[in-house]
Amino acid sequence: MSAREQGDFKFVELGEEAVEQQSTKPGERLEEPVEPAGPAERGSDTQPEKPSDRKPLTNPHTVLVKREPIDKHKLKRFFVLRPGTIEQAIEDIQSMMDEKEDGSFQSAWLLAEVDHWNNEKERIVLLAENSLLICKYDFIMLSCEHIQRIPLNCIDRICHGEFTFPQKSLDKREGEGLRILWDRLREPTFLSRWNPFSGDFPFCTFTEHPVLEASDKFTKMCALDQFRDQLTQAAQRAHEKKPVPGKANGVLVLKQPILIETYVGLMSFIGNQNKLGYCLARGNMGF
């Protein structure tokens, strides 16, 4: 190595020592460079938590709260669910029964009647020994507005199945229904079919009430299958007890689609969507 190269080597070595002396103070040691934290160590100075030690992201009190479905909240608007309302309605209708004509009281049911224009209407149905009473009851004013009495020995057919409509109909309805027919020889007239307020029909159609799942009590009162079974048995006993001349004694139970002859259904759509056939708390209308 020449004298010039030795001088350059010493100059570089002295330069590196000067840099180290500037970066460290006397009495301190040079710390090793810290590597950047990995994904598991970011945001924590301790060891990674185990899965069992991790805290939930949400408040545990909000998780344990059982929220009611939206439908349950809407069901509270029905006046029939107010305490003591349905019991008072049944007592009022029972006081209007004729014991000689209707016989003894058997059971009470809460159903929805579907008319020939596919409109739903809230009804209380009382099954007596000799009669079937279909009652329109005002659950707001607690008064009975109308009663339709059907002798059980006149019922000849009970049909149950899904609702159907004509092929070109724009109307529709989901679920199953129950149709009770008591005069197979009489057909509705043309004017009756196209009159939305007509009640001159030899049949009535029912479906389940919306408060079916409100409680166990209403589940039993709105059960369409149990109502069909009890009605069939009661009508069969009425036929045996008091047969009607010229009619076949007995009830024919058929499982078949229930036809509703509506084509546009605008009126029923507006009424059923807003539950106009039910007694509901509809809120304040003033300002």
Tab-separated table of C-alpha atoms in Angstrom:
chain	number	residue	atom	x	y	z
A	1	MET	CA	0.000	0.000	0.000
A	2	SER	CA	1.430	3.388	-0.979
A	3	ALA	CA	1.649	6.396	1.336
A	4	ARG	CA	-1.269	8.072	-0.476
A	5	GLU	CA	-3.585	5.054	-0.120
A	6	GLN	CA	-2.695	4.733	3.595
A	7	GLY	CA	-3.723	8.370	4.153
A	8	ASP	CA	-7.054	7.895	2.401
A	9	PHE	CA	-7.754	4.764	4.475
A	10	LYS	CA	-7.107	6.569	7.761
A	11	PHE	CA	-9.302	9.507	6.676
A	12	VAL	CA	-12.290	7.219	5.977
A	13	GLU	CA	-11.819	5.348	9.289
A	14	LEU	CA	-11.622	8.605	11.256
A	15	GLY	CA	-14.774	9.881	9.489
A	16	GLU	CA	-16.841	6.833	10.538
A	17	GLU	CA	-15.693	7.163	14.176
A	18	ALA	CA	-16.736	10.820	14.203
A	19	VAL	CA	-20.234	9.954	12.995
A	20	GLU	CA	-20.656	7.343	15.734
A	21	GLN	CA	-19.499	9.797	18.401
A	22	GLN	CA	-22.058	12.393	17.241
A	23	SER	CA	-25.000	9.924	17.239
A	24	THR	CA	-24.264	8.625	20.760
A	25	LYS	CA	-23.630	10.589	23.914
A	26	PRO	CA	-21.068	9.583	26.494
A	27	GLY	CA	-22.407	6.919	28.916
A	28	GLU	CA	-25.106	5.669	26.467
A	29	ARG	CA	-25.042	2.544	24.407
A	30	LEU	CA	-26.166	2.265	20.875
A	31	GLU	CA	-29.513	0.354	20.665
A	32	GLU	CA	-30.150	-2.097	17.959
A	33	PRO	CA	-32.603	-1.002	15.259
A	34	VAL	CA	-36.181	-2.094	15.928
A	35	GLU	CA	-37.908	-3.977	13.184
A	36	PRO	CA	-41.398	-2.831	12.191
A	37	ALA	CA	-44.184	-4.635	14.018
A	38	GLY	CA	-46.052	-7.372	12.208
A	39	PRO	CA	-49.781	-7.544	11.762
A	40	ALA	CA	-50.235	-9.518	14.986
A	41	GLU	CA	-48.197	-7.075	17.094
A	42	ARG	CA	-49.504	-3.742	15.812
A	43	GLY	CA	-51.418	-1.629	18.346
A	44	SER	CA	-50.244	-3.702	21.361
A	45	ASP	CA	-47.012	-3.921	23.363
A	46	THR	CA	-47.899	-7.317	24.806
A	47	GLN	CA	-48.109	-10.759	23.309
A	48	PRO	CA	-50.896	-11.549	20.829
A	49	GLU	CA	-54.208	-12.350	22.510
A	50	LYS	CA	-55.693	-15.777	22.300
A	51	PRO	CA	-59.054	-16.167	20.562
A	52	SER	CA	-60.706	-16.907	23.913
A	53	ASP	CA	-59.288	-13.699	25.458
A	54	ARG	CA	-60.603	-11.385	22.784
A	55	LYS	CA	-63.413	-9.028	23.798
A	56	PRO	CA	-66.593	-8.752	21.733
A	57	LEU	CA	-66.788	-5.813	19.381
A	58	THR	CA	-70.264	-4.827	20.561
A	59	ASN	CA	-71.716	-4.134	23.966
A	60	PRO	CA	-72.750	-7.443	25.591
A	61	HIS	CA	-75.934	-5.838	26.939
A	62	THR	CA	-77.194	-5.083	23.425
A	63	VAL	CA	-76.525	-8.644	22.304
A	64	LEU	CA	-78.615	-10.164	25.097
A	65	VAL	CA	-81.643	-7.985	24.414
A	66	LYS	CA	-84.351	-9.907	22.518
A	67	ARG	CA	-85.853	-7.554	19.998
A	68	GLU	CA	-89.400	-8.092	18.833
A	69	PRO	CA	-89.973	-8.499	15.105
A	70	ILE	CA	-91.568	-5.659	13.217
A	71	ASP	CA	-94.776	-7.630	12.771
A	72	LYS	CA	-95.097	-7.987	16.547
A	73	HIS	CA	-94.945	-4.223	16.908
A	74	LYS	CA	-97.630	-3.760	14.264
A	75	LEU	CA	-99.895	-6.315	15.941
A	76	LYS	CA	-100.226	-4.015	18.953
A	77	ARG	CA	-102.397	-1.738	16.826
A	78	PHE	CA	-105.235	-4.300	16.776
A	79	PHE	CA	-107.926	-3.419	19.307
A	80	VAL	CA	-108.843	-7.073	19.657
A	81	LEU	CA	-105.557	-7.623	21.515
A	82	ARG	CA	-106.453	-5.171	24.271
A	83	PRO	CA	-106.911	-7.016	27.589
A	84	GLY	CA	-110.472	-8.228	28.072
A	85	THR	CA	-111.695	-7.081	24.635
A	86	ILE	CA	-112.242	-10.479	23.019
A	87	GLU	CA	-113.889	-11.841	26.188
A	88	GLN	CA	-116.301	-8.900	26.264
A	89	ALA	CA	-117.134	-9.392	22.591
A	90	ILE	CA	-117.955	-13.073	23.062
A	91	GLU	CA	-120.178	-12.285	26.045
A	92	ASP	CA	-122.066	-9.623	24.073
A	93	ILE	CA	-122.715	-11.985	21.172
A	94	GLN	CA	-123.735	-14.834	23.456
A	95	SER	CA	-126.364	-12.581	25.035
A	96	MET	CA	-127.933	-12.157	21.568
A	97	MET	CA	-128.179	-15.877	20.864
A	98	ASP	CA	-131.568	-17.577	20.763
A	99	GLU	CA	-131.304	-20.750	22.794
A	100	LYS	CA	-134.261	-22.380	21.056
A	101	GLU	CA	-132.979	-21.663	17.559
A	102	ASP	CA	-129.223	-21.784	18.072
A	103	GLY	CA	-128.918	-24.259	20.915
A	104	SER	CA	-126.065	-24.298	23.387
A	105	PHE	CA	-122.828	-22.433	22.818
A	106	GLN	CA	-119.907	-24.595	21.618
A	107	SER	CA	-116.864	-22.461	20.748
A	108	ALA	CA	-115.740	-19.025	19.540
A	109	TRP	CA	-113.245	-18.206	16.812
A	110	LEU	CA	-111.497	-15.100	15.519
A	111	LEU	CA	-111.149	-15.238	11.735
A	112	ALA	CA	-110.937	-12.995	8.683
A	113	GLU	CA	-113.712	-13.218	6.111
A	114	VAL	CA	-112.769	-12.816	2.444
A	115	ASP	CA	-115.624	-11.544	0.299
A	116	HIS	CA	-116.174	-12.059	-3.438
A	117	TRP	CA	-114.029	-8.984	-4.191
A	118	ASN	CA	-111.090	-10.303	-2.147
A	119	ASN	CA	-111.624	-7.833	0.712
A	120	GLU	CA	-110.650	-8.960	4.217
A	121	LYS	CA	-113.044	-8.310	7.079
A	122	GLU	CA	-112.524	-9.013	10.761
A	123	ARG	CA	-115.102	-11.455	12.127
A	124	ILE	CA	-115.967	-13.343	15.309
A	125	VAL	CA	-117.473	-16.729	14.501
A	126	LEU	CA	-119.517	-18.523	17.126
A	127	LEU	CA	-120.259	-22.203	16.743
A	128	ALA	CA	-123.451	-23.269	18.474
A	129	GLU	CA	-125.321	-26.551	18.647
A	130	ASN	CA	-127.607	-25.744	15.716
A	131	SER	CA	-126.214	-22.598	14.123
A	132	LEU	CA	-123.095	-20.883	12.873
A	133	LEU	CA	-123.024	-17.190	13.765
A	134	ILE	CA	-120.765	-14.827	11.784
A	135	CYS	CA	-120.515	-11.546	13.676
A	136	LYS	CA	-119.226	-8.150	12.673
A	137	TYR	CA	-118.045	-6.629	15.941
A	138	ASP	CA	-116.693	-3.148	16.603
A	139	PHE	CA	-113.786	-3.670	18.997
A	140	ILE	CA	-113.390	0.086	19.443
A	141	MET	CA	-116.942	0.821	20.616
A	142	LEU	CA	-117.473	-2.731	21.955
A	143	SER	CA	-120.705	-3.254	20.059
A	144	CYS	CA	-122.039	-5.920	17.714
A	145	GLU	CA	-123.047	-4.411	14.373
A	146	HIS	CA	-124.296	-7.419	12.402
A	147	ILE	CA	-124.895	-11.156	12.835
A	148	GLN	CA	-125.333	-13.668	10.017
A	149	ARG	CA	-126.955	-16.882	11.183
A	150	ILE	CA	-126.425	-20.091	9.166
A	151	PRO	CA	-128.242	-23.291	10.228
A	152	LEU	CA	-125.776	-26.140	10.501
A	153	ASN	CA	-128.161	-28.640	8.914
A	154	CYS	CA	-128.139	-26.522	5.726
A	155	ILE	CA	-124.376	-26.734	5.239
A	156	ASP	CA	-123.643	-29.316	2.554
A	157	ARG	CA	-120.014	-28.613	1.566
A	158	ILE	CA	-116.830	-27.434	3.270
A	159	CYS	CA	-113.905	-26.708	0.948
A	160	HIS	CA	-110.375	-25.916	2.038
A	161	GLY	CA	-107.269	-25.187	-0.003
A	162	GLU	CA	-105.173	-22.431	-1.535
A	163	PHE	CA	-106.703	-19.310	-3.062
A	164	THR	CA	-106.819	-19.106	-6.844
A	165	PHE	CA	-107.886	-16.434	-9.311
A	166	PRO	CA	-108.840	-16.378	-12.992
A	167	GLN	CA	-106.014	-16.759	-15.475
A	168	LYS	CA	-106.054	-13.121	-16.590
A	169	SER	CA	-106.557	-11.691	-13.122
A	170	LEU	CA	-104.133	-9.120	-11.712
A	171	ASP	CA	-105.227	-9.867	-8.155
A	172	LYS	CA	-103.543	-12.404	-5.913
A	173	ARG	CA	-103.641	-13.787	-2.378
A	174	GLU	CA	-101.270	-16.120	-0.586
A	175	GLY	CA	-102.164	-18.783	1.949
A	176	GLU	CA	-105.076	-21.139	2.385
A	177	GLY	CA	-108.726	-20.542	3.052
A	178	LEU	CA	-111.948	-22.249	4.065
A	179	ARG	CA	-115.225	-21.949	2.166
A	180	ILE	CA	-118.569	-22.984	3.653
A	181	LEU	CA	-121.446	-23.613	1.214
A	182	TRP	CA	-125.086	-24.185	2.207
A	183	ASP	CA	-127.142	-24.019	-1.012
A	184	ARG	CA	-125.602	-25.735	-4.005
A	185	LEU	CA	-128.677	-25.200	-6.168
A	186	ARG	CA	-128.584	-21.402	-5.964
A	187	GLU	CA	-125.942	-19.573	-7.983
A	188	PRO	CA	-125.069	-15.887	-7.451
A	189	THR	CA	-126.538	-13.549	-10.033
A	190	PHE	CA	-124.482	-11.400	-12.403
A	191	LEU	CA	-125.356	-8.226	-10.497
A	192	SER	CA	-124.340	-9.820	-7.197
A	193	ARG	CA	-120.954	-10.799	-8.549
A	194	TRP	CA	-120.154	-7.263	-9.705
A	195	ASN	CA	-121.581	-5.503	-6.655
A	196	PRO	CA	-118.806	-5.131	-4.036
A	197	PHE	CA	-121.372	-4.599	-1.254
A	198	SER	CA	-123.594	-7.544	-2.109
A	199	GLY	CA	-124.094	-10.243	0.534
A	200	ASP	CA	-126.434	-12.456	-1.458
A	201	PHE	CA	-124.121	-15.430	-1.727
A	202	PRO	CA	-124.771	-19.021	-0.616
A	203	PHE	CA	-121.278	-19.340	0.789
A	204	CYS	CA	-118.726	-17.593	2.987
A	205	THR	CA	-114.948	-17.732	2.864
A	206	PHE	CA	-112.523	-17.437	5.753
A	207	THR	CA	-108.788	-17.222	6.258
A	208	GLU	CA	-106.525	-16.848	9.277
A	209	HIS	CA	-106.603	-13.628	11.302
A	210	PRO	CA	-103.357	-11.564	11.365
A	211	VAL	CA	-103.091	-11.891	15.176
A	212	LEU	CA	-102.642	-15.654	14.868
A	213	GLU	CA	-99.180	-15.589	16.476
A	214	ALA	CA	-99.836	-12.882	19.063
A	215	SER	CA	-100.220	-15.374	21.940
A	216	ASP	CA	-101.184	-18.964	22.641
A	217	LYS	CA	-104.772	-17.925	23.298
A	218	PHE	CA	-105.158	-16.285	19.899
A	219	THR	CA	-103.294	-19.116	18.191
A	220	LYS	CA	-106.070	-21.465	19.295
A	221	MET	CA	-108.856	-19.027	18.430
A	222	CYS	CA	-107.479	-18.362	14.918
A	223	ALA	CA	-106.591	-21.956	14.006
A	224	LEU	CA	-108.404	-22.581	10.723
A	225	ASP	CA	-107.854	-26.355	10.704
A	226	GLN	CA	-109.338	-26.845	14.163
A	227	PHE	CA	-112.299	-24.675	13.247
A	228	ARG	CA	-112.899	-26.815	10.157
A	229	ASP	CA	-112.832	-30.024	12.176
A	230	GLN	CA	-115.244	-28.770	14.832
A	231	LEU	CA	-117.565	-27.285	12.215
A	232	THR	CA	-117.658	-30.559	10.281
A	233	GLN	CA	-118.532	-32.551	13.386
A	234	ALA	CA	-121.184	-30.064	14.517
A	235	ALA	CA	-122.784	-29.920	11.045
A	236	GLN	CA	-122.836	-33.719	10.829
A	237	ARG	CA	-124.644	-33.952	14.181
A	238	ALA	CA	-127.110	-31.258	13.087
A	239	HIS	CA	-127.904	-33.214	9.897
A	240	GLU	CA	-128.579	-36.342	11.916
A	241	LYS	CA	-130.657	-34.491	14.492
A	242	LYS	CA	-132.755	-32.394	12.102
A	243	PRO	CA	-132.469	-33.457	8.441
A	244	VAL	CA	-133.641	-31.079	5.726
A	245	PRO	CA	-136.199	-32.527	3.274
A	246	GLY	CA	-134.897	-32.775	-0.283
A	247	LYS	CA	-131.246	-32.484	0.684
A	248	ALA	CA	-128.612	-35.127	1.192
A	249	ASN	CA	-127.996	-35.606	4.868
A	250	GLY	CA	-124.334	-35.095	5.492
A	251	VAL	CA	-121.430	-32.737	4.906
A	252	LEU	CA	-118.968	-33.176	2.068
A	253	VAL	CA	-115.441	-32.028	2.907
A	254	LEU	CA	-113.314	-31.258	-0.152
A	255	LYS	CA	-109.704	-30.221	-0.490
A	256	GLN	CA	-109.598	-28.042	-3.580
A	257	PRO	CA	-108.512	-24.540	-4.658
A	258	ILE	CA	-110.793	-21.714	-3.587
A	259	LEU	CA	-111.637	-19.490	-6.529
A	260	ILE	CA	-112.112	-15.733	-6.128
A	261	GLU	CA	-113.389	-14.177	-9.347
A	262	THR	CA	-111.693	-10.810	-9.374
A	263	TYR	CA	-109.641	-9.444	-12.257
A	264	VAL	CA	-108.192	-6.043	-11.330
A	265	GLY	CA	-108.280	-6.029	-7.525
A	266	LEU	CA	-107.396	-2.355	-7.046
A	267	MET	CA	-110.046	-1.859	-4.385
A	268	SER	CA	-109.018	-4.966	-2.436
A	269	PHE	CA	-105.324	-4.105	-2.745
A	270	ILE	CA	-105.805	-0.696	-1.133
A	271	GLY	CA	-108.125	-2.058	1.544
A	272	ASN	CA	-106.056	-5.096	2.490
A	273	GLN	CA	-102.746	-3.255	2.532
A	274	ASN	CA	-104.159	-0.673	4.955
A	275	LYS	CA	-106.207	-3.245	6.922
A	276	LEU	CA	-109.397	-1.264	6.431
A	277	GLY	CA	-111.485	-4.280	7.418
A	278	TYR	CA	-109.952	-4.417	10.911
A	279	CYS	CA	-110.307	-2.304	14.037
A	280	LEU	CA	-106.880	-0.678	14.279
A	281	ALA	CA	-105.318	2.223	16.142
A	282	ARG	CA	-104.502	4.432	13.155
A	283	GLY	CA	-102.796	7.298	14.984
A	284	ASN	CA	-103.690	10.963	15.363
A	285	MET	CA	-105.426	12.594	12.414
A	286	GLY	CA	-105.321	16.156	13.760
A	287	PHE	CA	-102.574	18.776	13.892
